[in-house]
Steps between C-alpha positions, in 0.01 A plus 500: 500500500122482656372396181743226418443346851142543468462322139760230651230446815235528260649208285550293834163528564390403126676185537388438856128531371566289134627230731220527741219503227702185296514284859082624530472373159683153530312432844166623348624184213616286717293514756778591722678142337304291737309376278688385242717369696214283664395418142854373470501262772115411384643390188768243647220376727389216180846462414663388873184266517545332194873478598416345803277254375745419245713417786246297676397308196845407455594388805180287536557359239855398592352351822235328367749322217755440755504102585563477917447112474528227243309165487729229358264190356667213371355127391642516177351804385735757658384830541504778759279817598593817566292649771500823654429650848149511404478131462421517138672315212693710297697245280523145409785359343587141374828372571484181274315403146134398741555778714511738171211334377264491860641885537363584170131349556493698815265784529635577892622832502348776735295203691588415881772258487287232715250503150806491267667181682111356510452548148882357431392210709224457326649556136439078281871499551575542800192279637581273270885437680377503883231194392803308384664516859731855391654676709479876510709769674429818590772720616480880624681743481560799640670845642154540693479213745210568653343512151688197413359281847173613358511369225629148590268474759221539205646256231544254827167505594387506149679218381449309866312224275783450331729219574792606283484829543721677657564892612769697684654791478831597315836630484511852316875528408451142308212617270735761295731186452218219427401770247847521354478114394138530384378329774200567725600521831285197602720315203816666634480371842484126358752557263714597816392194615601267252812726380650401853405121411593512114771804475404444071120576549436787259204775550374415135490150688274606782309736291257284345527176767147515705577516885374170547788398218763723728380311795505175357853569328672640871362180661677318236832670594444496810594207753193279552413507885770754642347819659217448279623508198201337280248753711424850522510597843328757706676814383383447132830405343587172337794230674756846569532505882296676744467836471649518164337557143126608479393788761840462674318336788266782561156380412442114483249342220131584588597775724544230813730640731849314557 
């Protein structure tokens, strides 16, 4: 009986040491597991960064190709920027056969878009309309408005030598529908215009008509002498009413205050 419990304590204590030696051995390994578990986390380091650049890349890129504003330019070449909270152009798209053409000559994107408008101004076409008494609009629009004052305050003061020119800001929740037509929105807002004169005007109509050709044909259908019908008043629309049409009122021609 002393034997059997001795061999069965003896056994115990065989175990009890195999265990101990294996757990001396593993540390010894291991390094008690501290360090490959450091290593572990060591090797994630790379991968978390490039993860988070990843992430950073691809949201600045979403904000840097994200238009905030749009420039609307219309003589007869229609054609409108995208610009984005960094002030830079980030698209240009025609919205009739010269605006196609102009937008397609351009070289703008990436530049400031007080150089893209200069260098639109400045395009044989363009220069070519405003020295045969043209008219030229410039509409902006925007969810940003203090981006969106900004920028009308700069394409008034840089087209301040420029009798027929004319700048305000604009109604967001009419560009998705001038757009819908294949109109500008500079060209939409006449087409309004006339549509309320001529309920048969078409879009294709208005598309390729200059502005000085809308102008002329809404003083046409207008009634010579009444409210001013036959001139464009303050506000920057043409013989529609005060406070109606172009810039609803907001911003008068020039950037002269009402």
């Amino acid at each position: 009986m002393n034997d059997k419990l001795k061999e069965t304590f003896d056994l115990i204590h065989a175990e009890e040491d195999l265990k101990d030696k294996t757990k001396a051995f593993l540390a010894k390994e291991t390094h008690g597991y501290k360090k490959s578990k450091h290593f572990g986390i060591q090797k994630l380091i790379p991968v978390a960064v490039c993860f988070l650049l990843l992430l950073i890349g691809w949201g600045g890129y979403h904000i840097y190709f994200t238009p905030t504003s749009t420039i609307s330019i219309d003589i007869n070449p229609s054609l409108e920027l995208g610009v984005n909270r960094f002030d830079k152009v980030i698209s240009v798209k025609g919205y009739n056969e010269d605006g196609e053409q102009l937008a397609s000559s351009l070289s703008v994107n990436n530049m400031d878009y007080k150089n893209a408008v200069e260098e639109i101004m400045e395009n044989t076409s363009i220069a070519e309309y405003l020295s045969q008494d043209e008219i030229i609009s410039i509409a902006v629009v925007g969810d940003d408005q203090e981006q969106s004052e900004r920028i009308v305050s700069s394409m008034r003061l840089y087209t301040s030598d420029q009798s027929n020119a004319y700048c305000y800001a604009a109604d967001t929740e009419e560009v998705a529908l001038a757009h819908e037509v294949g109109l500008s929105y500079g060209k939409y807002k006449a087409f309004l215009e006339v549509q309320a004169l001529d309920p048969e005007i078409t879009p294709e109509q208005i598309q390729e008509m200059s502005m000085r050709e809308i102008r002329d044909l809404l003083n046409t259908l207008s009634n010579a002498g009444s409210n001013g019908a036959n001139e464009q008043d303050k506000t920057g629309h043409w013989g529609a009413g005060k406070n109606q049409g172009y810039g609803h009122g907001k911003k008068n021609r020039k950037g002269e205050s009402e």
